[in-house]
Short mmCIF file of C-alpha atoms in Angstrom, two decimals:
data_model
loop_
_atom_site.label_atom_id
_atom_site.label_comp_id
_atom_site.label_asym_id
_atom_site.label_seq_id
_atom_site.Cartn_x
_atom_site.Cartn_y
_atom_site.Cartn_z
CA UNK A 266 102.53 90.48 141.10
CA UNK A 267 104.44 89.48 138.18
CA UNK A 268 103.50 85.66 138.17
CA UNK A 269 100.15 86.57 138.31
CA UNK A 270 100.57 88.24 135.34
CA UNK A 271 102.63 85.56 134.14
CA UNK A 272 100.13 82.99 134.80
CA UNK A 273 97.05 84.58 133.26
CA UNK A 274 99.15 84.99 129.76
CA UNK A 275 100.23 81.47 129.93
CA UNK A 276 96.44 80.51 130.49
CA UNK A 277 95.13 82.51 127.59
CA UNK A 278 97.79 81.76 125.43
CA UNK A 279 96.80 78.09 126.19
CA UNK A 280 93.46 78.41 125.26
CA UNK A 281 93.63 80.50 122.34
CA UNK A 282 96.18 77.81 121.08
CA UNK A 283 93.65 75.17 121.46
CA UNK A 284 90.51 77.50 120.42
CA UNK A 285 92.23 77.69 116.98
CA UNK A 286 93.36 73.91 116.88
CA UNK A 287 90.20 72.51 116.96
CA UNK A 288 87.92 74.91 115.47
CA UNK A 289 90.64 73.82 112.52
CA UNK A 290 90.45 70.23 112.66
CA UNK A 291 86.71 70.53 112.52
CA UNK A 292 86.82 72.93 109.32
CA UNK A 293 89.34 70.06 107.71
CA UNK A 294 86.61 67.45 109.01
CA UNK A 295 83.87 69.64 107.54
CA UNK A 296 85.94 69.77 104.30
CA UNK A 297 85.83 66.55 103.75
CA UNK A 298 82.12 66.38 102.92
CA UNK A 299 82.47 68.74 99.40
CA UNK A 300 83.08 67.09 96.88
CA UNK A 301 85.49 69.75 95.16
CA UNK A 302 87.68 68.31 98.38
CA UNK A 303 88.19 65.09 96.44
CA UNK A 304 88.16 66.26 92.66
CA UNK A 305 90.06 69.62 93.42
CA UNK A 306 89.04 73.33 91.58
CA UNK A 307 90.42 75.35 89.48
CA UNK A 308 90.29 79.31 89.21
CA UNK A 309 91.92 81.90 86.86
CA UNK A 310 93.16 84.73 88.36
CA UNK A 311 95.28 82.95 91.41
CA UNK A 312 98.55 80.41 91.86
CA UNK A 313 99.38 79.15 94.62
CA UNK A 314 103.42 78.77 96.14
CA UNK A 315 104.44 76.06 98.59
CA UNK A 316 106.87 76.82 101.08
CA UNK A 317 107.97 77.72 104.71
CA UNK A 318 108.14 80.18 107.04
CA UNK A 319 111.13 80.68 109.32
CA UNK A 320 111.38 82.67 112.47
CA UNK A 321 114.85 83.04 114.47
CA UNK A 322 115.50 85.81 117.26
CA UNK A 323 118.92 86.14 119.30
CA UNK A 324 117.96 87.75 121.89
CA UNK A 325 117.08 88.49 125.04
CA UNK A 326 117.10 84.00 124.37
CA UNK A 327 117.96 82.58 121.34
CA UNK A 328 114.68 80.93 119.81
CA UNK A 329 114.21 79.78 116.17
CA UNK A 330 111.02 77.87 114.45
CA UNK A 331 109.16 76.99 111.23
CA UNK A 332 106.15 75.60 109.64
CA UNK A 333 105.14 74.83 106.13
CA UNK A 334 102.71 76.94 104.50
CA UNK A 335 100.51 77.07 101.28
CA UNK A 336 99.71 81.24 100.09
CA UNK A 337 97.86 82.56 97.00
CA UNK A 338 98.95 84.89 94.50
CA UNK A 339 96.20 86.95 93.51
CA UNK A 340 95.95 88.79 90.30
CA UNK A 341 94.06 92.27 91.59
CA UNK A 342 92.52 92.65 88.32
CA UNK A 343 90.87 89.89 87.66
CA UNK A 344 90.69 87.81 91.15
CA UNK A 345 89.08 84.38 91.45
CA UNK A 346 85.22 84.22 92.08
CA UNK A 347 85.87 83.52 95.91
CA UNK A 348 88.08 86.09 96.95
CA UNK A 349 85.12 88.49 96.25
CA UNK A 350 82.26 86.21 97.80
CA UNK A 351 84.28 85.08 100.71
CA UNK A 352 84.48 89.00 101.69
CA UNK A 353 88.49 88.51 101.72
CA UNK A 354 88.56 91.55 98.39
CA UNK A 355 86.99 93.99 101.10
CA UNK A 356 89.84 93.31 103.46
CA UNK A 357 92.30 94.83 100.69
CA UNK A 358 93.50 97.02 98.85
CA UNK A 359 92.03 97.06 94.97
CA UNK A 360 94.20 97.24 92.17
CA UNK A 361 93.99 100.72 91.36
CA UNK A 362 94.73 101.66 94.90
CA UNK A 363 97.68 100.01 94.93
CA UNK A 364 98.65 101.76 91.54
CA UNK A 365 97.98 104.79 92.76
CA UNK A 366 100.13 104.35 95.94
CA UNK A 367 103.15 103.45 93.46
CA UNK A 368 102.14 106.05 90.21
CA UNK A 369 102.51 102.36 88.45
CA UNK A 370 100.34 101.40 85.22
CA UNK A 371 100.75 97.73 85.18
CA UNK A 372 99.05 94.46 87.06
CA UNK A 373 99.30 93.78 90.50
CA UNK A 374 99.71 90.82 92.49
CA UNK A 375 98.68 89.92 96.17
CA UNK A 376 100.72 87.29 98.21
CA UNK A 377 98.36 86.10 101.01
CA UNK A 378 96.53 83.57 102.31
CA UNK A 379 92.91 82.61 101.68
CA UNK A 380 89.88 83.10 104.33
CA UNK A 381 88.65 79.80 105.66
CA UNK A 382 85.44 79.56 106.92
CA UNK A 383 85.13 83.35 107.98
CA UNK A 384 88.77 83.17 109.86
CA UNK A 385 91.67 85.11 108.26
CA UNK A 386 95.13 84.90 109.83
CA UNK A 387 97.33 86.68 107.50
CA UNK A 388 100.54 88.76 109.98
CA UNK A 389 101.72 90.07 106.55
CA UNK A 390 100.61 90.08 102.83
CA UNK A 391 102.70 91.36 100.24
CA UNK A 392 101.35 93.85 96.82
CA UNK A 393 103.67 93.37 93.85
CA UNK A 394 102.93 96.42 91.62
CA UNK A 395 104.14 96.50 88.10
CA UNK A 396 105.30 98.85 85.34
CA UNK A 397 104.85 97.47 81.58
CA UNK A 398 108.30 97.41 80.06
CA UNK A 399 109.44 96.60 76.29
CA UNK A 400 112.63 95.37 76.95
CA UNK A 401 113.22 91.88 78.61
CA UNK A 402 115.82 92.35 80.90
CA UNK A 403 117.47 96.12 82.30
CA UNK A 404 119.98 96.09 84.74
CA UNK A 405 119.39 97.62 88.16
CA UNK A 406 121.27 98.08 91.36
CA UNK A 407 120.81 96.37 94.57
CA UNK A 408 119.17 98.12 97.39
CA UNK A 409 122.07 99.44 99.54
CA UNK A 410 124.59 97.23 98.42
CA UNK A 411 125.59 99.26 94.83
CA UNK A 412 125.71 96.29 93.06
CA UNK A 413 124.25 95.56 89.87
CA UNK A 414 122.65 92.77 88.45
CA UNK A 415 119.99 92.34 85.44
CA UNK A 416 116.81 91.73 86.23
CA UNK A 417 114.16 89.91 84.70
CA UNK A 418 111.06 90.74 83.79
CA UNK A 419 107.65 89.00 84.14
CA UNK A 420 105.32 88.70 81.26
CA UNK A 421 101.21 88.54 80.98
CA UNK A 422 99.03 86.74 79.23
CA UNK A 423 99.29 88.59 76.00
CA UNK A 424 103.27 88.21 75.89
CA UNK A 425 103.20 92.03 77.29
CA UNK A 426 106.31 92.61 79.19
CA UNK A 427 106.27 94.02 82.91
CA UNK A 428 108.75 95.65 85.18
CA UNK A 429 108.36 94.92 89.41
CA UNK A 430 107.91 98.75 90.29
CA UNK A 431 107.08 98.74 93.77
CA UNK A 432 105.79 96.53 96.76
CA UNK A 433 103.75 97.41 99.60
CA UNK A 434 103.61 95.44 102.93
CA UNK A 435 100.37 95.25 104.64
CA UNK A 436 101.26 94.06 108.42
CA UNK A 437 98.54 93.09 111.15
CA UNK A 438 99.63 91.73 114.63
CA UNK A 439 98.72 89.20 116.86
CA UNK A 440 96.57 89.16 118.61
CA UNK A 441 95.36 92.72 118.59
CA UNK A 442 94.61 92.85 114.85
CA UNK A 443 96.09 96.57 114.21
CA UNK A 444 97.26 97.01 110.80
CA UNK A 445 99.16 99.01 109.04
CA UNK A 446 100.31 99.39 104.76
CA UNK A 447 103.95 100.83 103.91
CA UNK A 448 105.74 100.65 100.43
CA UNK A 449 109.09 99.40 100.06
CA UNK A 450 111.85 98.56 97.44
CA UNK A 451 111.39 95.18 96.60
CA UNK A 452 115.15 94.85 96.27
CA UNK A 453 115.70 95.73 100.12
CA UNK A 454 114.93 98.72 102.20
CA UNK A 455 115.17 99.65 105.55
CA UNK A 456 112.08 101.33 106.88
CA UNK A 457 110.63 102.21 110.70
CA UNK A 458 109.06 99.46 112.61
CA UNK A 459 105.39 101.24 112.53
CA UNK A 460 103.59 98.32 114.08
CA UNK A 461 103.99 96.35 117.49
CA UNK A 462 103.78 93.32 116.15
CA UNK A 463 104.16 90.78 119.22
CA UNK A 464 103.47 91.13 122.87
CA UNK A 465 107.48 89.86 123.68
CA UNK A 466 109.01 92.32 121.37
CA UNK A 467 109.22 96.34 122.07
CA UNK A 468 108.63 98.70 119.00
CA UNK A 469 112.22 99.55 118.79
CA UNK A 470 114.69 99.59 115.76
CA UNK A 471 113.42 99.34 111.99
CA UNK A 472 112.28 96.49 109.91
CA UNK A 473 114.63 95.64 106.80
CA UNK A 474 112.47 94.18 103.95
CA UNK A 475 112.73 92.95 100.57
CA UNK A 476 111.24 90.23 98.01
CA UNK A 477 111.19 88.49 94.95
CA UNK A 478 109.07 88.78 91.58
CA UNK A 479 106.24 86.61 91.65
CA UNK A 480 105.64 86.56 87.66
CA UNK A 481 109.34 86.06 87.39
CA UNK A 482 109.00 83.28 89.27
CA UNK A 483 105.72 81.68 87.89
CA UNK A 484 107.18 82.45 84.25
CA UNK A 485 110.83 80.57 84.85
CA UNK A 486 108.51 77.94 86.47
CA UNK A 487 106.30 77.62 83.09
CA UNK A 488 109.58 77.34 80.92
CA UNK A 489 110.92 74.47 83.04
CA UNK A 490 107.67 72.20 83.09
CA UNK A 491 107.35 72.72 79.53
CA UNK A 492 110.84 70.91 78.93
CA UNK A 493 109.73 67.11 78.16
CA UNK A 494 112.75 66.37 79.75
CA UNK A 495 111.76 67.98 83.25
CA UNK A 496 110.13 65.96 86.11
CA UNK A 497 106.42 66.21 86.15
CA UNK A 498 106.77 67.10 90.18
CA UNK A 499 109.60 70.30 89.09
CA UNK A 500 108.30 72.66 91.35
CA UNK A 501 109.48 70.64 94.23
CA UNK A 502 113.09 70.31 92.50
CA UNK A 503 115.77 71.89 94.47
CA UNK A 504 116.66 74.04 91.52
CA UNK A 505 112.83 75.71 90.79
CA UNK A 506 112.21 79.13 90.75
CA UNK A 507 111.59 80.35 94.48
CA UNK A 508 109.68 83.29 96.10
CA UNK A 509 110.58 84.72 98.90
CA UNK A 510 109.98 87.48 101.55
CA UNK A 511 112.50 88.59 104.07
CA UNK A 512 111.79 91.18 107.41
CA UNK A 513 114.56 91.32 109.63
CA UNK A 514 114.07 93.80 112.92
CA UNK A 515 117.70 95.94 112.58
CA UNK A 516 119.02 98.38 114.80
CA UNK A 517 117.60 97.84 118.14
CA UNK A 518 119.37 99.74 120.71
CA UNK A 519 120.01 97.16 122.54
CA UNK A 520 120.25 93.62 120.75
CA UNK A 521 121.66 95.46 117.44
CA UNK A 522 120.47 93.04 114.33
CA UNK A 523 118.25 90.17 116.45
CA UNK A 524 115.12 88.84 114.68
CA UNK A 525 114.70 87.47 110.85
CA UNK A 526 111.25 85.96 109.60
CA UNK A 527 111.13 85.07 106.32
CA UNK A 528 109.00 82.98 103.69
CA UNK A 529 110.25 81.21 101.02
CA UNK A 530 108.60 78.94 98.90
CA UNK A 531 107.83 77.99 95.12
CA UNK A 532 105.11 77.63 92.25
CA UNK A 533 103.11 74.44 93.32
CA UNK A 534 102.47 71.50 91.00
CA UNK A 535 99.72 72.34 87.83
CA UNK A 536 97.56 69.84 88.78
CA UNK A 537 96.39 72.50 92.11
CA UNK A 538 98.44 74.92 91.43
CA UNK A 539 95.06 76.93 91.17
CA UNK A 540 93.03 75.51 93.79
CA UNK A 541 92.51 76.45 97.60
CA UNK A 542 93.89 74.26 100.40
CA UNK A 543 90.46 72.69 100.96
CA UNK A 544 89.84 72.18 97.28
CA UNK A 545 93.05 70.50 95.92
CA UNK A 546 93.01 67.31 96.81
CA UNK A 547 93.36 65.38 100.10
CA UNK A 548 96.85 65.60 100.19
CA UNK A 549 96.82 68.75 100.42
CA UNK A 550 93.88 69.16 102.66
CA UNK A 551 95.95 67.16 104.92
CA UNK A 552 99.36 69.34 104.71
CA UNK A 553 97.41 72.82 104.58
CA UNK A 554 93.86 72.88 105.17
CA UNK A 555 92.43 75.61 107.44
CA UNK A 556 95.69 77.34 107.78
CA UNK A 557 94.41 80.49 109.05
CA UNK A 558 94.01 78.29 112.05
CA UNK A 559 97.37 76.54 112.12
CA UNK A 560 99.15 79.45 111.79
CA UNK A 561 97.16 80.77 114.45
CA UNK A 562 97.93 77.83 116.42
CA UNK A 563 101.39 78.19 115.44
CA UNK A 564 101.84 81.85 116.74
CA UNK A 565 99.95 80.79 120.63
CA UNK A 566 102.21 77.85 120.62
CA UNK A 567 105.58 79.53 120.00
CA UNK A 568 104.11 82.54 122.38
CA UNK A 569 103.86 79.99 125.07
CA UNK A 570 107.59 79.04 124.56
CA UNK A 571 108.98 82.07 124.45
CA UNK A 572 106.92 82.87 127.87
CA UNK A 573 108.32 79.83 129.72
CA UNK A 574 111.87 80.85 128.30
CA UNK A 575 111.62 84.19 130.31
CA UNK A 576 110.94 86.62 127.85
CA UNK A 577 109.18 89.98 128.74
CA UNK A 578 105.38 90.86 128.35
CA UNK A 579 105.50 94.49 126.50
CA UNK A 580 101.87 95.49 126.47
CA UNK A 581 100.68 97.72 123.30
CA UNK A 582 101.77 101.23 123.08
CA UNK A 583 99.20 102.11 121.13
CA UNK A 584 98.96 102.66 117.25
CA UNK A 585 98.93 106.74 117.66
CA UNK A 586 102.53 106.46 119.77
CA UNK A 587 103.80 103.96 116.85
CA UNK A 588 102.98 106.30 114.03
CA UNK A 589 104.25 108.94 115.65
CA UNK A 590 107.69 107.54 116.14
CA UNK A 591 107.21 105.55 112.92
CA UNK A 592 107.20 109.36 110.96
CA UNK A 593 110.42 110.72 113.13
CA UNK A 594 111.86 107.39 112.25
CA UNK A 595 111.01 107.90 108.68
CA UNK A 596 112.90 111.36 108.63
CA UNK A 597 115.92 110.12 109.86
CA UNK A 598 115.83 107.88 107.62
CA UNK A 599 115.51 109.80 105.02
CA UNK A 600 118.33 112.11 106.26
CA UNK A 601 121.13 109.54 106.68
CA UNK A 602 120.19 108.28 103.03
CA UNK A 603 120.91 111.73 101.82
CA UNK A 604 124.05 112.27 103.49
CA UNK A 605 124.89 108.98 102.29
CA UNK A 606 124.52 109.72 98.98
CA UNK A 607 125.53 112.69 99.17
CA UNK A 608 129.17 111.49 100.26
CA UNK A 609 129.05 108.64 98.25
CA UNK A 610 128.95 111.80 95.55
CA UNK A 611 131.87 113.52 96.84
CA UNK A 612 133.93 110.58 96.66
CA UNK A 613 133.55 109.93 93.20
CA UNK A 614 133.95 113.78 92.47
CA UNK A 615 137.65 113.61 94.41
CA UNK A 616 138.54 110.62 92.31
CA UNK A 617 137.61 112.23 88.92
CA UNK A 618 139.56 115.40 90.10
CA UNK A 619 142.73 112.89 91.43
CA UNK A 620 145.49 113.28 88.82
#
């Protein structure tokens, strides 16, 4: 029967929530015994962002929630000592790979969020590939809107300027851990959804995805702090360069437009702004330590709302039956952008020809 279904979902959504709740207050206990806990580390080769993430759905109920969160941004090319030795590099892409994906020749960045103690918890992370570029700014249109706007460009270490070429989205869902990668336009794209990502969602409509320039970002954040006239805790300021990622599920047959998740947060204080959750201090081992496991925690906990609120249990498809409507998807896709430029063409041949 259905409530027996119900029942046993509620039950091991229950304990998986409190599974991951204390195996992370013991890490955060654990924690507290190294001493890099109280004096903080530093690493080349990573910042970190503060922010949120945000989750809102319409239907079949209207639901909405959020929870702060702490993510690295890892330089690919030269990443800090313990993304290798925690065996979190083997669990992505390399540099090169993701250069080859977007026939790009410049650095790339990975938005994610650390391994702690052997747990990783990461439903998307985010490769920002890069172009070098001699010119500061260029102007560029918007994804789908036609607008333009000039765009700025981040810089390396050597002053070298760099254009944001491509991203790629690596997705994994809860709690089956299936994963796929897809590239995307940074400034906004629709593409098909090619993952199931939650057990009270089906796998119809597209995602629509974009985000911002992490060097961009890290960059304007530089040229603020180094203003003597700026507040030492800027990155906090209202005003401060933000990052963000958006994936909205569009198109559903049904509910039309209905989900949004999004992160958006900025370049954390210098002081930690290059130091893991557990390593940076106890204030922040007390906002973000072990969050593999509180956004673990997070996920059960909303999954047990959503249950109560009457939403239906779709069971996995399978990843064959996704990527196989993922690919049709992707064709039609790619046949309504033609015809949409193509008329978009037309119209702008009639006006040249209108007397």
């Amino acid at each position: 029967p259905a409530w027996v279904q119900n029942v046993a979902q509620l039950l091991s959504l229950l304990w998986c929530m409190w599974f991951h709740f204390a195996r992370g207050a013991l890490g955060a206990l654990v924690s507290l015994a190294h001493p890099l806990t109280w004096l903080g580390e530093r690493h080349e080769g990573v910042e970190f962002v503060v922010g949120r993430v945000h989750h809102a759905r319409d239907h079949p109920v209207r639901r909405s929630f959020s929870y702060p969160l702490r993510l690295a941004v890892v330089d690919l090319d030269s990443p800090p000592a313990w993304f290798a030795r925690s065996g979190q590099a083997a669990d992505h892409m390399t540099a090169d790979q993701a250069r080859a994906r977007a026939g790009a020749d410049g650095p790339v960045k990975l938005l994610t969020s650390p391994w702690t103690f052997g747990y990783v918890q990461n439903p998307i992370s985010v490769y920002y590939v890069y172009d070098a570029c001699e010119k500061k700014e260029t102007p560029v249109t918007e994804g789908g809107t036609g607008e333009t706007r000039r765009e700025t460009l981040g810089s390396g270490k050597d002053g070298s300027r760099f254009r944001l070429r491509a991203c790629a989205a690596e997705v994994t869902n809860t709690p089956w851990g299936e994963r796929v990668v897809f590239d995307f336009d940074p400034r906004g794209q629709r593409v098909p959804k090619s993952l199931h990502v939650s057990p009270f969602m089906d796998a119809l409509g597209d995602w629509h995805i974009k985000a911002t320039d992490p060097m961009a970002c890290f960059e304007e954040r530089d040229v603020d702090q180094n203003d003597a006239h700026e507040s030492e805790n800027k990155s906090k300021n209202k005003n401060a360069p933000r990052l963000a990622v958006h994936v909205d599920v569009v198109g559903h047959p049904a509910f039309g437009d209905y989900f949004r998740a999004s992160f958006v947060g900025r370049p954390d204080a210098r002081t930690i702004r290059r130091a893991r959750n557990e390593r940076a201090g106890l204030k922040t081992l007390w906002r973000h330590a072990c969050t593999p496991h509180r956004v673990a925690f997070w996920i059960y906990a909303q999954a047990v709302r959503v249950l109560l609120a009457g939403v239906p249990f779709f069971p996995p498809p399978g990843l064959g039956a996704i990527k196989e409507k993922s690919r049709e998807r992707d064709v039609e896709l790619e046949d309504e952008n033609r015809k949409r430029l193509d008329a978009s063409r037309g119209g702008g041949d009639a006006r040249r020809r209108r007397p």
